[in-house]
PDB file of C-alpha atoms and ligand atoms in Angstrom:
ATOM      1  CA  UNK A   1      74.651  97.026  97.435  1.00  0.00           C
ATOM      2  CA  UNK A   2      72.922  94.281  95.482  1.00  0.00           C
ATOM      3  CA  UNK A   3      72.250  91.034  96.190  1.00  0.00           C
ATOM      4  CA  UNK A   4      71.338  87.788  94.977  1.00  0.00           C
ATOM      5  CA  UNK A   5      69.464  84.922  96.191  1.00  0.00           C
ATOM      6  CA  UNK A   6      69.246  81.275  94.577  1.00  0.00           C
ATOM      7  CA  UNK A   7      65.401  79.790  95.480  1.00  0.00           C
ATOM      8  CA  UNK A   8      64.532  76.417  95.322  1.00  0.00           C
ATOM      9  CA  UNK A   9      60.878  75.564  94.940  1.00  0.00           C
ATOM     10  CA  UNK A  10      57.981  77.791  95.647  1.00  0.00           C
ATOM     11  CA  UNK A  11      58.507  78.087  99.651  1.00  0.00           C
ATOM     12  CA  UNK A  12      61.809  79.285  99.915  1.00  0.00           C
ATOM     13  CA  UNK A  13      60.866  82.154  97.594  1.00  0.00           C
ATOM     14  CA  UNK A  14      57.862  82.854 100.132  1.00  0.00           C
ATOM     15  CA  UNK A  15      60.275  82.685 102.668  1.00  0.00           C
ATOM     16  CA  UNK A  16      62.207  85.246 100.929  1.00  0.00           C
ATOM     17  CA  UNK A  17      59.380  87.353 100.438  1.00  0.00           C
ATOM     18  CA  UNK A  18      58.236  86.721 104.268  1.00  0.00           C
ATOM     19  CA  UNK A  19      61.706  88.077 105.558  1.00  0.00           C
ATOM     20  CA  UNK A  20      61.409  91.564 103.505  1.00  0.00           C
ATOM     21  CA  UNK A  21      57.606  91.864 104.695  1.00  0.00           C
ATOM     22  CA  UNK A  22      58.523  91.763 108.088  1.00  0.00           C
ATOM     23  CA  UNK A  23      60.822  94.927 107.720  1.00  0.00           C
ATOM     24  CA  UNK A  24      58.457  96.782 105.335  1.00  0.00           C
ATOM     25  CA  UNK A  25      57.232 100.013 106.402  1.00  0.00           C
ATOM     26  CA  UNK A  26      54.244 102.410 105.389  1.00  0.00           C
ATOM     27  CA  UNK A  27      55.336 104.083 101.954  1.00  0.00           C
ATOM     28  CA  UNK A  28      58.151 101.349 100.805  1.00  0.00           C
ATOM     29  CA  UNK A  29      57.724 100.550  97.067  1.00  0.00           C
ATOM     30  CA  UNK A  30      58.873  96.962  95.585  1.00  0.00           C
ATOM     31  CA  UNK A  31      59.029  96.836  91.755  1.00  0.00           C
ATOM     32  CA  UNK A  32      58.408  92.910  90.483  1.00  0.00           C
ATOM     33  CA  UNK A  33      60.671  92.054  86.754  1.00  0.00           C
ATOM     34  CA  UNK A  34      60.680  89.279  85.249  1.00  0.00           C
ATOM     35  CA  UNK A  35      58.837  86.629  82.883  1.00  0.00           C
ATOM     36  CA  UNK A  36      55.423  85.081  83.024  1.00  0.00           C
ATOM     37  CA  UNK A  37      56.301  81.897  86.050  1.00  0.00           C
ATOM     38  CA  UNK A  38      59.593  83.789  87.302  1.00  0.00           C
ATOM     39  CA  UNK A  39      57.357  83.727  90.619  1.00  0.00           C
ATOM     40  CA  UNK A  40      56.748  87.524  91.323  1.00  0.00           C
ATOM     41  CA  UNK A  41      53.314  86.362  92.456  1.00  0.00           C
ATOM     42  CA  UNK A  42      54.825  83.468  95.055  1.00  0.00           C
ATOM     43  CA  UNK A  43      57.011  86.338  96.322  1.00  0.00           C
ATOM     44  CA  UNK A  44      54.605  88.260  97.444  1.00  0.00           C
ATOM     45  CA  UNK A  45      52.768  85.646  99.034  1.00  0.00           C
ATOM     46  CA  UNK A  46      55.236  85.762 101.202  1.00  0.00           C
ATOM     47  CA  UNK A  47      55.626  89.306 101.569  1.00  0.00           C
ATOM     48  CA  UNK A  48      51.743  88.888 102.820  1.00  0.00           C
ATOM     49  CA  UNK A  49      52.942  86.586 105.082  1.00  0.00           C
ATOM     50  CA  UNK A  50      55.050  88.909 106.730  1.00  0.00           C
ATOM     51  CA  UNK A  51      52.961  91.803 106.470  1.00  0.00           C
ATOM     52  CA  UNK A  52      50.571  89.460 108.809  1.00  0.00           C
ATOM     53  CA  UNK A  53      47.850  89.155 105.654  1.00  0.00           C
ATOM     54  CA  UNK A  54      45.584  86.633 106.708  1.00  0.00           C
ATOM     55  CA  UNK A  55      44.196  86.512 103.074  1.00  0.00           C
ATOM     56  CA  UNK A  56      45.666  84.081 100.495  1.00  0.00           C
ATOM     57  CA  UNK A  57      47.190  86.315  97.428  1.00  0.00           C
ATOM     58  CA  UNK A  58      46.329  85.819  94.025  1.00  0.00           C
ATOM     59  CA  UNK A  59      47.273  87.378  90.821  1.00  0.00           C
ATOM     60  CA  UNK A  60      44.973  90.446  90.423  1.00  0.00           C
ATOM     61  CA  UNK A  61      45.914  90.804  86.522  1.00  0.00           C
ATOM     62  CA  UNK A  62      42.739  91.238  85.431  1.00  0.00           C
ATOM     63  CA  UNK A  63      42.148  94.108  88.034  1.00  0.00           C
ATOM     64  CA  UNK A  64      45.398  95.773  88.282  1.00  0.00           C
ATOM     65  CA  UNK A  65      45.502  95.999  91.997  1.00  0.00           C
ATOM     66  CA  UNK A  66      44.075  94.679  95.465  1.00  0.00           C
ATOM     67  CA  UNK A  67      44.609  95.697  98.629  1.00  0.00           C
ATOM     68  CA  UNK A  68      44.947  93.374 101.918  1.00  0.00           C
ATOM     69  CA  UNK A  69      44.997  94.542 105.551  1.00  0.00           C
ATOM     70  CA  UNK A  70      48.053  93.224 107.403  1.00  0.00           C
ATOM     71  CA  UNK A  71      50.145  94.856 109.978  1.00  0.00           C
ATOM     72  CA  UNK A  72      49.834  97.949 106.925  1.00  0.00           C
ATOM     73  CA  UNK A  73      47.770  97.801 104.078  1.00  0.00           C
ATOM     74  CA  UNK A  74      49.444  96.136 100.942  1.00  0.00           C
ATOM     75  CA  UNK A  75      48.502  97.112  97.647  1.00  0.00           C
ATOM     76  CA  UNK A  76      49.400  94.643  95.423  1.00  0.00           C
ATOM     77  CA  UNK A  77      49.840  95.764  91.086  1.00  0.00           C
ATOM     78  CA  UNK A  78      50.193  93.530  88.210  1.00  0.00           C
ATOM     79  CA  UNK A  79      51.009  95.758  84.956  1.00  0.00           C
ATOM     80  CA  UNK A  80      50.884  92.528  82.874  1.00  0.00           C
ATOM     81  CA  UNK A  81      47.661  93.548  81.047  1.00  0.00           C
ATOM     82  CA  UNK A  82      48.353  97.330  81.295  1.00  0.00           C
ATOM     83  CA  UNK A  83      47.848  98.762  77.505  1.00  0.00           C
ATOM     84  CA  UNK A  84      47.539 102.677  78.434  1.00  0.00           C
ATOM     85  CA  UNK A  85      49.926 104.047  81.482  1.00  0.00           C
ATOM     86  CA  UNK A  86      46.628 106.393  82.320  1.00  0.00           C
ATOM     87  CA  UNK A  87      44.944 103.259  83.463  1.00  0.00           C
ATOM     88  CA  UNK A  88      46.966 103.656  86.570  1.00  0.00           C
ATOM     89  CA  UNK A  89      45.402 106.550  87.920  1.00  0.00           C
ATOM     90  CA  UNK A  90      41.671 104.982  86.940  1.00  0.00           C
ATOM     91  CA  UNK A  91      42.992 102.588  90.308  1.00  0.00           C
ATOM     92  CA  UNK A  92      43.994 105.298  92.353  1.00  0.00           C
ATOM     93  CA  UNK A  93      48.003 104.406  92.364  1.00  0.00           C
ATOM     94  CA  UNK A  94      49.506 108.269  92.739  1.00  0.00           C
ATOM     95  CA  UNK A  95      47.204 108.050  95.748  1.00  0.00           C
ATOM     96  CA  UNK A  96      48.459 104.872  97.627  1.00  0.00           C
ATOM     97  CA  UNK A  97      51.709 104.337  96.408  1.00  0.00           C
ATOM     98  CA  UNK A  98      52.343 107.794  98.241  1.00  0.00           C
ATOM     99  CA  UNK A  99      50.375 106.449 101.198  1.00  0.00           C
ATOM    100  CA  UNK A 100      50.009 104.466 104.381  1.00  0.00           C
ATOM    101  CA  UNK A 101      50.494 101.260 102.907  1.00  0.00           C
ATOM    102  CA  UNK A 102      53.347  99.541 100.826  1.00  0.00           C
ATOM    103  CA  UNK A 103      52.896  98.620  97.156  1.00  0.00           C
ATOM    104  CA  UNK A 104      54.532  95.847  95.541  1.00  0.00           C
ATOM    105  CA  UNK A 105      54.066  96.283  91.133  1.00  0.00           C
ATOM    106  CA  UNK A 106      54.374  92.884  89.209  1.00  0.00           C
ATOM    107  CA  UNK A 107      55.983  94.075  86.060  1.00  0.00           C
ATOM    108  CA  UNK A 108      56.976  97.148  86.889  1.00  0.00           C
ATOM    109  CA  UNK A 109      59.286  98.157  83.753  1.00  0.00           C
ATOM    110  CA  UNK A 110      56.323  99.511  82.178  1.00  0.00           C
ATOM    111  CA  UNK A 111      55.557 102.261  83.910  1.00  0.00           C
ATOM    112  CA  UNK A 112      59.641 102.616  85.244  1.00  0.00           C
ATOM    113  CA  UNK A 113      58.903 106.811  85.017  1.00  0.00           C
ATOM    114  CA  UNK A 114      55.811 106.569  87.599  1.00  0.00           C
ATOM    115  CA  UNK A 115      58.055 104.352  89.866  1.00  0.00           C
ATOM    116  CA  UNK A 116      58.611 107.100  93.239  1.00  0.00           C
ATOM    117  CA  UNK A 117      61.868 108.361  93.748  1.00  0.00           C
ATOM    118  CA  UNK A 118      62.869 105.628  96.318  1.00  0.00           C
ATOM    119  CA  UNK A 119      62.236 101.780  95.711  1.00  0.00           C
ATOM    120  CA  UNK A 120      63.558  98.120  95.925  1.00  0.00           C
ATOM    121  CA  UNK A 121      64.151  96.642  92.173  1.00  0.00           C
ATOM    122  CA  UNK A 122      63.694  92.648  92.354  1.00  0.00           C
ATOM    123  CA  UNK A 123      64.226  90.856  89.337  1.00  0.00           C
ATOM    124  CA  UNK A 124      63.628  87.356  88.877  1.00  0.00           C
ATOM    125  CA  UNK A 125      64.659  84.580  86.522  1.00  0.00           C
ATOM    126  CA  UNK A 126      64.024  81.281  85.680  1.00  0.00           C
ATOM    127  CA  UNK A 127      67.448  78.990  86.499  1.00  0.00           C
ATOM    128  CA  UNK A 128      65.861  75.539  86.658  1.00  0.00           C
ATOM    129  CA  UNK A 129      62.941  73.598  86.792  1.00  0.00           C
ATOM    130  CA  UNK A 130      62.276  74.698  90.358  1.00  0.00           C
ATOM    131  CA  UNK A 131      65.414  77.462  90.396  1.00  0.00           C
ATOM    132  CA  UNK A 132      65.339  80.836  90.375  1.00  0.00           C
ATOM    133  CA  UNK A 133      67.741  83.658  90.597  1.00  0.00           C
ATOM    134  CA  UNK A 134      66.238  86.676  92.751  1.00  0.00           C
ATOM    135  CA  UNK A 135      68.223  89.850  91.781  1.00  0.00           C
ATOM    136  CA  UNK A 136      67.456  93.090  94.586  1.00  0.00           C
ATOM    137  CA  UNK A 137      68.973  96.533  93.117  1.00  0.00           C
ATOM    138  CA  UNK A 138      68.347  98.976  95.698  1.00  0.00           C
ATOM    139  CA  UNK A 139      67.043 102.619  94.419  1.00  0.00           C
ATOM    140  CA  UNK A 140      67.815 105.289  96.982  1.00  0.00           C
ATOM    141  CA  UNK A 141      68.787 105.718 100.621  1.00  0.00           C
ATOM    142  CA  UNK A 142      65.515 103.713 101.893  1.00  0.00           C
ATOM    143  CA  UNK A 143      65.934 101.111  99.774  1.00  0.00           C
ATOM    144  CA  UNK A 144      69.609 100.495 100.326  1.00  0.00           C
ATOM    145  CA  UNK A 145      68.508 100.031 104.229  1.00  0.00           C
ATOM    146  CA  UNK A 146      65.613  97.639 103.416  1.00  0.00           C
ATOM    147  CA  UNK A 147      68.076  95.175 101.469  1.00  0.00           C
ATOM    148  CA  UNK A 148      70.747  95.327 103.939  1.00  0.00           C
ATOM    149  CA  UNK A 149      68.294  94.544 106.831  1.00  0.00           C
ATOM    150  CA  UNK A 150      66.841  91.396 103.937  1.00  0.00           C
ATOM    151  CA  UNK A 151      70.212  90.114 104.141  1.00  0.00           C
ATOM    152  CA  UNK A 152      70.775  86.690 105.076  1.00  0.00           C
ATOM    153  CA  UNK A 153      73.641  84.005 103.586  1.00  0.00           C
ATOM    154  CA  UNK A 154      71.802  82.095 101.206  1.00  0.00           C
TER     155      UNK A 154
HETATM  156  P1  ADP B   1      54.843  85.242  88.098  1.00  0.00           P
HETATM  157  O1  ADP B   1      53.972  86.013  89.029  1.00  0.00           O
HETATM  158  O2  ADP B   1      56.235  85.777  87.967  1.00  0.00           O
HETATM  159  O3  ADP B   1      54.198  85.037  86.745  1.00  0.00           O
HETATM  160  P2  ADP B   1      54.157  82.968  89.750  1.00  0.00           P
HETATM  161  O4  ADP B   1      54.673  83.216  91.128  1.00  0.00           O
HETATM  162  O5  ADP B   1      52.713  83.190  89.498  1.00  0.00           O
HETATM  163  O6  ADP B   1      55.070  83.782  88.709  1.00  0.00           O
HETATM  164  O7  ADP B   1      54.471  81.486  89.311  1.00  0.00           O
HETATM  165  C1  ADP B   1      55.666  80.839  89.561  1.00  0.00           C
HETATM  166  C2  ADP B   1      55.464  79.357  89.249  1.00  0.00           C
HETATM  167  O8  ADP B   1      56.701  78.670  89.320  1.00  0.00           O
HETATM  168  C3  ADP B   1      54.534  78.703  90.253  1.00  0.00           C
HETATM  169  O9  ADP B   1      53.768  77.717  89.588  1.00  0.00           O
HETATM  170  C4  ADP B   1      55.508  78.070  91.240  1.00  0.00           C
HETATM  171  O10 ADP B   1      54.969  76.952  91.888  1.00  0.00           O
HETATM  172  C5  ADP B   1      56.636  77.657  90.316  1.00  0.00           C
HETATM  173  N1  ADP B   1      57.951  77.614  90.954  1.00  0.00           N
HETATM  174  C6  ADP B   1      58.827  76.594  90.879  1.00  0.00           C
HETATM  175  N2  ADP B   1      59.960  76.861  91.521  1.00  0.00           N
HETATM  176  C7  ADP B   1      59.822  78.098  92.059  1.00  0.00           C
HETATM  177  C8  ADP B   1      60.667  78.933  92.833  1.00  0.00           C
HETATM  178  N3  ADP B   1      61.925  78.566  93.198  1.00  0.00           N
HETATM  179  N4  ADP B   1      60.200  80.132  93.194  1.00  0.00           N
HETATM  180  C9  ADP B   1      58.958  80.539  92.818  1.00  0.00           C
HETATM  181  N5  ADP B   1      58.110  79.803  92.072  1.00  0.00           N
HETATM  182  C10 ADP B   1      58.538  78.582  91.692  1.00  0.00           C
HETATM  183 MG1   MG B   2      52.227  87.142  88.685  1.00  0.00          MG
END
């Protein structure tokens, strides 16, 4: 199952984001595609939001990752300025993307081989000033029952 979501403006991708946070559980893994302002970082704002993260979420490209404490801990990845794929493990990912928490990787096709076996692909694209398309390609059995619990008409 795929699906597809139009957003229009920043806060119905947060809302978008906020309805898959709420369903998250400790180990899930969302990979983030798409171009610079495709709005992988609004996204998961909202994912915060329903994770309960009482922190406001900014881009942590010049760290790779930060973690917040909501209902789990969220470890959020921006690969943006990854140059070597060993910088990864400098940041501990093997350790908490196998954890307690969820991770959620902003530009995630470059390290596609170090994704786990089981994740949520969600690809966004610029449609409009304000439009974008939001693309979710399920990647195992887990997966497949976090997007059909995401579900909602658009
Ligand atoms: P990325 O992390 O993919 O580089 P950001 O989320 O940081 O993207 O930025 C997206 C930009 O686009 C923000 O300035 C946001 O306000 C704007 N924007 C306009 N329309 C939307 C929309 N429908 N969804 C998400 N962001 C949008
Ligand atoms: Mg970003």
């Amino acid at each position: 199952m795929t699906d597809r979501w139009t957003t229009r403006g920043p806060a119905q991708t947060r809302a978008l984001g906020k309805r898959l946070g709420a369903t998250l559980a400790p180990g899930d893994t969302v990979a983030l595609c798409g171009d610079l302002g495709s709005g992988k970082t609004t996204f998961v704002q909202g994912v915060a939001l329903g994770l309960g993260v009482a922190e406001a979420v900014t881009s942590p490209t010049f760290v790779l990752v930060r973690e917040y404490r909501g209902r789990l801990p969220l470890y959020h990845v921006d690969l943006f300025r990854l140059d070597h794929i060993e910088d990864l493990e400098m940041v501990g990912y093997d350790e908490f993307v196998s954890g307690r928490g969820v991770t959620l990787i902003e530009w995630a096709q470059k390290m596609r081989e170090r994704l786990p076996g089981d994740y949520v692909e969600v690809t966004f694209a610029v449609t409009g000033q304000t439009a974008r398309t939001v693309v979710a390609i399920p990647h195992g059995p887990r997966a497949e029952q976090l997007v059909r619990q995401w579900h909602t008409p658009r």
